CSV table of C-alpha atoms in Angstrom, one decimal:
chain,number,residue,atom,x,y,z
A,75,UNK,CA,11.8,3.7,4.6
A,76,UNK,CA,8.9,6.2,4.4
A,77,UNK,CA,9.0,8.6,1.5
A,78,UNK,CA,5.7,10.3,2.0
A,79,UNK,CA,4.6,11.9,5.3
A,80,UNK,CA,1.0,12.7,5.7
A,81,UNK,CA,-0.3,15.5,7.8
A,82,UNK,CA,-2.4,15.6,10.0
A,83,UNK,CA,-2.1,12.1,11.5
A,84,UNK,CA,-5.8,12.2,12.4
A,85,UNK,CA,-8.7,14.5,11.3
A,86,UNK,CA,-12.2,14.6,12.8
A,87,UNK,CA,-14.9,16.6,10.9
A,88,UNK,CA,-18.7,16.7,10.5
A,89,UNK,CA,-20.6,15.4,7.5
A,90,UNK,CA,-20.8,18.0,4.8
A,91,UNK,CA,-17.5,19.6,5.7
A,92,UNK,CA,-14.4,19.4,3.5
A,93,UNK,CA,-11.4,17.4,4.5
A,94,UNK,CA,-7.8,18.3,3.5
A,95,UNK,CA,-4.9,16.0,3.9
A,96,UNK,CA,-1.3,16.8,3.0
A,97,UNK,CA,1.6,14.7,2.0
A,98,UNK,CA,5.3,15.7,1.8
A,99,UNK,CA,8.0,13.7,0.2
A,100,UNK,CA,11.8,13.9,-0.2
A,101,UNK,CA,13.0,12.7,-3.6
A,102,UNK,CA,12.0,13.2,-7.2
A,103,UNK,CA,9.0,11.3,-8.2
A,104,UNK,CA,7.3,9.9,-11.4
A,105,UNK,CA,3.9,10.1,-9.9
A,106,UNK,CA,2.1,10.4,-6.6
A,107,UNK,CA,-1.0,8.3,-5.7
A,108,UNK,CA,-3.6,8.4,-2.9
A,109,UNK,CA,-5.2,5.3,-1.4
A,110,UNK,CA,-7.9,4.7,1.0
A,111,UNK,CA,-8.1,1.9,3.6
A,112,UNK,CA,-11.2,1.1,5.5
A,113,UNK,CA,-10.7,-0.6,8.9
A,114,UNK,CA,-9.6,-4.2,8.5
A,115,UNK,CA,-9.6,-4.0,4.7
A,116,UNK,CA,-7.0,-3.7,1.9
A,117,UNK,CA,-6.0,-0.4,0.3
A,118,UNK,CA,-8.0,1.0,-2.6
A,119,UNK,CA,-6.5,3.3,-5.2
A,120,UNK,CA,-8.2,6.7,-5.4
A,121,UNK,CA,-6.2,8.9,-7.8
A,122,UNK,CA,-2.8,9.2,-9.5
A,123,UNK,CA,-1.2,12.5,-10.4
A,124,UNK,CA,1.9,12.6,-12.6
A,125,UNK,CA,4.9,14.7,-11.8
A,126,UNK,CA,4.1,17.1,-14.7
A,127,UNK,CA,0.5,17.6,-13.5
A,128,UNK,CA,-0.5,20.2,-10.9
A,129,UNK,CA,-4.1,19.4,-10.2
A,130,UNK,CA,-6.5,16.5,-10.8
A,131,UNK,CA,-10.1,15.9,-10.0
A,132,UNK,CA,-12.2,12.7,-9.5
A,133,UNK,CA,-15.7,13.1,-8.2
A,134,UNK,CA,-15.5,14.7,-4.8
A,135,UNK,CA,-11.7,14.4,-4.7
A,136,UNK,CA,-9.2,17.0,-5.7
A,137,UNK,CA,-5.5,16.4,-5.6
A,138,UNK,CA,-2.8,19.0,-6.1
A,139,UNK,CA,0.9,18.5,-6.6
A,140,UNK,CA,3.7,21.0,-6.0
A,141,UNK,CA,7.0,19.4,-7.1
A,142,UNK,CA,9.0,22.5,-6.1
A,143,UNK,CA,7.8,22.0,-2.5
A,144,UNK,CA,7.7,18.2,-2.8
A,145,UNK,CA,4.1,18.2,-1.5
A,146,UNK,CA,0.6,17.1,-2.4
A,147,UNK,CA,-2.8,17.6,-0.9
A,148,UNK,CA,-6.0,15.6,-1.1
A,149,UNK,CA,-9.3,17.5,-0.7
A,150,UNK,CA,-12.5,15.6,-0.1
A,151,UNK,CA,-15.5,17.9,-0.5
A,152,UNK,CA,-18.8,17.5,1.1
A,153,UNK,CA,-17.6,14.6,3.2
A,154,UNK,CA,-19.9,11.7,4.2
A,155,UNK,CA,-19.7,9.3,7.1
A,156,UNK,CA,-18.8,6.6,4.6
A,157,UNK,CA,-15.5,8.6,3.9
A,158,UNK,CA,-14.3,7.5,7.4
A,159,UNK,CA,-11.1,5.7,6.6
A,160,UNK,CA,-7.3,6.0,6.6
A,161,UNK,CA,-5.8,7.8,3.6
A,162,UNK,CA,-2.3,7.2,2.3
A,163,UNK,CA,-0.1,8.9,-0.2
A,164,UNK,CA,2.3,6.8,-2.1
A,165,UNK,CA,5.2,7.9,-4.4
A,166,UNK,CA,6.7,6.2,-7.4
A,167,UNK,CA,10.2,7.4,-7.2
A,168,UNK,CA,12.2,8.4,-10.2
A,169,UNK,CA,14.5,5.6,-11.2
A,170,UNK,CA,12.8,3.0,-9.0
A,171,UNK,CA,9.9,0.8,-9.9
A,172,UNK,CA,8.4,0.8,-6.4
A,173,UNK,CA,5.7,2.6,-4.5
A,174,UNK,CA,6.6,4.0,-1.1
A,175,UNK,CA,3.7,4.7,1.3
A,176,UNK,CA,3.4,7.2,4.1
A,177,UNK,CA,1.9,6.3,7.4
A,178,UNK,CA,-1.5,7.8,6.6
A,179,UNK,CA,-4.1,10.2,7.9
A,180,UNK,CA,-7.0,8.7,9.8
A,181,UNK,CA,-10.2,10.6,8.9
A,182,UNK,CA,-13.3,10.4,11.0
A,183,UNK,CA,-16.5,11.9,9.6
A,184,UNK,CA,-19.3,12.2,12.1
A,185,UNK,CA,-23.0,12.2,11.0
B,251,UNK,CA,-12.5,-10.5,-11.9
B,252,UNK,CA,-12.4,-11.4,-8.2
B,253,UNK,CA,-9.5,-9.1,-7.4
B,254,UNK,CA,-6.4,-10.1,-5.6
B,255,UNK,CA,-7.1,-13.1,-3.3
B,256,UNK,CA,-5.1,-13.7,-0.2
B,257,UNK,CA,-5.2,-16.6,2.2
B,258,UNK,CA,-5.4,-17.1,5.1
B,259,UNK,CA,-7.2,-13.9,6.2
B,260,UNK,CA,-6.1,-14.6,9.8
B,261,UNK,CA,-3.4,-16.8,11.2
B,262,UNK,CA,-2.4,-17.3,14.8
B,263,UNK,CA,0.7,-19.3,15.4
B,264,UNK,CA,3.3,-19.9,18.0
B,265,UNK,CA,6.8,-18.7,17.9
B,266,UNK,CA,9.1,-21.0,15.9
B,267,UNK,CA,6.4,-22.3,13.6
B,268,UNK,CA,6.5,-21.9,9.8
B,269,UNK,CA,3.9,-19.6,8.3
B,270,UNK,CA,3.0,-19.6,4.6
B,271,UNK,CA,0.9,-16.8,3.2
B,272,UNK,CA,-0.6,-17.1,-0.3
B,273,UNK,CA,-1.6,-14.7,-3.0
B,274,UNK,CA,-3.4,-15.0,-6.3
B,275,UNK,CA,-3.0,-11.8,-8.3
B,276,UNK,CA,-5.4,-10.4,-10.9
B,277,UNK,CA,-5.1,-12.3,-14.1
B,278,UNK,CA,-2.9,-10.4,-16.6
B,279,UNK,CA,-1.1,-8.3,-14.1
B,280,UNK,CA,2.6,-8.3,-14.6
B,281,UNK,CA,3.7,-7.0,-11.2
B,282,UNK,CA,3.2,-8.5,-7.8
B,283,UNK,CA,4.1,-6.9,-4.5
B,284,UNK,CA,4.3,-8.1,-0.9
B,285,UNK,CA,3.8,-5.4,1.8
B,286,UNK,CA,3.8,-5.6,5.5
B,287,UNK,CA,1.7,-3.1,7.6
B,288,UNK,CA,2.3,-2.4,11.3
B,289,UNK,CA,1.2,0.5,13.5
B,290,UNK,CA,4.8,1.4,14.2
B,291,UNK,CA,6.3,1.2,10.7
B,292,UNK,CA,3.4,1.7,8.4
B,293,UNK,CA,3.4,-0.1,5.0
B,294,UNK,CA,6.7,-1.6,4.1
B,295,UNK,CA,7.6,-3.1,0.8
B,296,UNK,CA,9.1,-6.5,1.3
B,297,UNK,CA,9.6,-7.8,-2.2
B,298,UNK,CA,8.2,-7.4,-5.7
B,299,UNK,CA,8.1,-9.6,-8.8
B,300,UNK,CA,7.8,-8.7,-12.5
B,301,UNK,CA,6.7,-11.5,-14.8
B,302,UNK,CA,7.2,-14.0,-12.0
B,303,UNK,CA,10.9,-12.9,-11.5
B,304,UNK,CA,11.9,-11.3,-8.1
B,305,UNK,CA,13.2,-7.8,-8.9
B,306,UNK,CA,13.9,-6.3,-5.5
B,307,UNK,CA,13.9,-8.2,-2.2
B,308,UNK,CA,15.8,-5.6,-0.2
B,309,UNK,CA,12.9,-5.1,2.0
B,310,UNK,CA,12.8,-8.6,3.2
B,311,UNK,CA,13.7,-8.3,6.9
B,312,UNK,CA,16.0,-11.3,7.2
B,313,UNK,CA,16.7,-14.8,6.0
B,314,UNK,CA,13.7,-16.1,7.8
B,315,UNK,CA,11.5,-14.6,5.1
B,316,UNK,CA,11.3,-16.0,1.6
B,317,UNK,CA,8.9,-15.4,-1.3
B,318,UNK,CA,8.3,-17.3,-4.5
B,319,UNK,CA,6.2,-16.9,-7.6
B,320,UNK,CA,6.2,-20.2,-9.4
B,321,UNK,CA,3.7,-19.0,-12.0
B,322,UNK,CA,1.7,-15.9,-13.0
B,323,UNK,CA,-1.2,-16.8,-10.9
B,324,UNK,CA,0.3,-17.7,-7.5
B,325,UNK,CA,2.8,-16.4,-5.0
B,326,UNK,CA,3.8,-17.3,-1.5
B,327,UNK,CA,5.5,-15.5,1.4
B,328,UNK,CA,7.0,-17.9,3.9
B,329,UNK,CA,8.3,-17.1,7.4
B,330,UNK,CA,10.4,-19.8,9.0
B,331,UNK,CA,10.8,-19.7,12.0
B,332,UNK,CA,8.2,-17.1,12.9
B,333,UNK,CA,8.8,-14.7,15.8
B,334,UNK,CA,6.4,-12.4,17.7
B,335,UNK,CA,7.8,-9.3,16.0
B,336,UNK,CA,6.6,-10.7,12.7
B,337,UNK,CA,3.0,-10.0,13.8
B,338,UNK,CA,1.5,-7.7,11.2
B,339,UNK,CA,-0.9,-7.5,8.3
B,340,UNK,CA,0.7,-8.8,5.1
B,341,UNK,CA,-0.7,-7.4,1.9
B,342,UNK,CA,-0.3,-8.7,-1.6
B,343,UNK,CA,-0.9,-6.3,-4.5
B,344,UNK,CA,-0.7,-6.5,-8.2
B,345,UNK,CA,-0.4,-4.0,-11.0
B,346,UNK,CA,-1.4,-4.4,-14.7
B,347,UNK,CA,1.1,-2.1,-16.4
B,348,UNK,CA,4.1,-2.9,-18.4
B,349,UNK,CA,7.2,-0.8,-17.8
B,350,UNK,CA,5.8,1.1,-14.9
B,351,UNK,CA,4.0,0.6,-11.7
B,352,UNK,CA,0.8,2.7,-12.0
B,353,UNK,CA,-1.8,2.0,-9.4
B,354,UNK,CA,-1.8,-1.1,-7.2
B,355,UNK,CA,-4.7,-3.5,-6.6
B,356,UNK,CA,-4.5,-4.8,-3.1
B,357,UNK,CA,-5.9,-7.9,-1.5
B,358,UNK,CA,-7.7,-7.8,1.8
B,359,UNK,CA,-4.5,-8.9,3.7
B,360,UNK,CA,-3.4,-11.7,6.0
B,361,UNK,CA,-3.4,-10.8,9.6
B,362,UNK,CA,-0.6,-12.7,11.3
B,363,UNK,CA,-0.3,-13.1,15.1
B,364,UNK,CA,2.8,-14.9,16.4
B,365,UNK,CA,2.5,-15.8,20.1
């Protein structure tokens, strides 16, 4: 069953703009991760944020986590056409050694 | 390292046939996961192994699905007999950490079409 739910389902922006994707989840987590999937390819890990962290940065990526609201956001700054992909959040649930994925946000960055 | 290697990349078969998907995880990774991806259901965890031992197979849809990990460098997912509703992309992923999952390293997937 899905734990994370991404919002929006699809996002279309111009190069240079920022892209923000949100993820909501239902149960307590150990950590939350974001992955990227290019069309026809496997998922690639982007960033992991632990339940006791509130914000994390990696290059042009900024992830926030609000455990009180059970939500996370992924911000991609100064987007590029190469950022076009689907983005998934995944939660490692407390007490379970598994990762549960949402259905993803499809991001289209136009030149 | 070459990453997680899956084969075949594409498989087209007819209903009722046996399908075997293969995975070679990254050397030294303790965890191995099989996921299935469809448009309708997204990514679903089918089964995962820790140190070659199946830990949770509650996601395996039914008895037609079976998975094995005979050694640390090889795993198979078998569907027998296959049905059209099994059409999906099947991903294998591995994780290097002991005692926790951490980030997963995915293969490129095996796209299965059952006619």
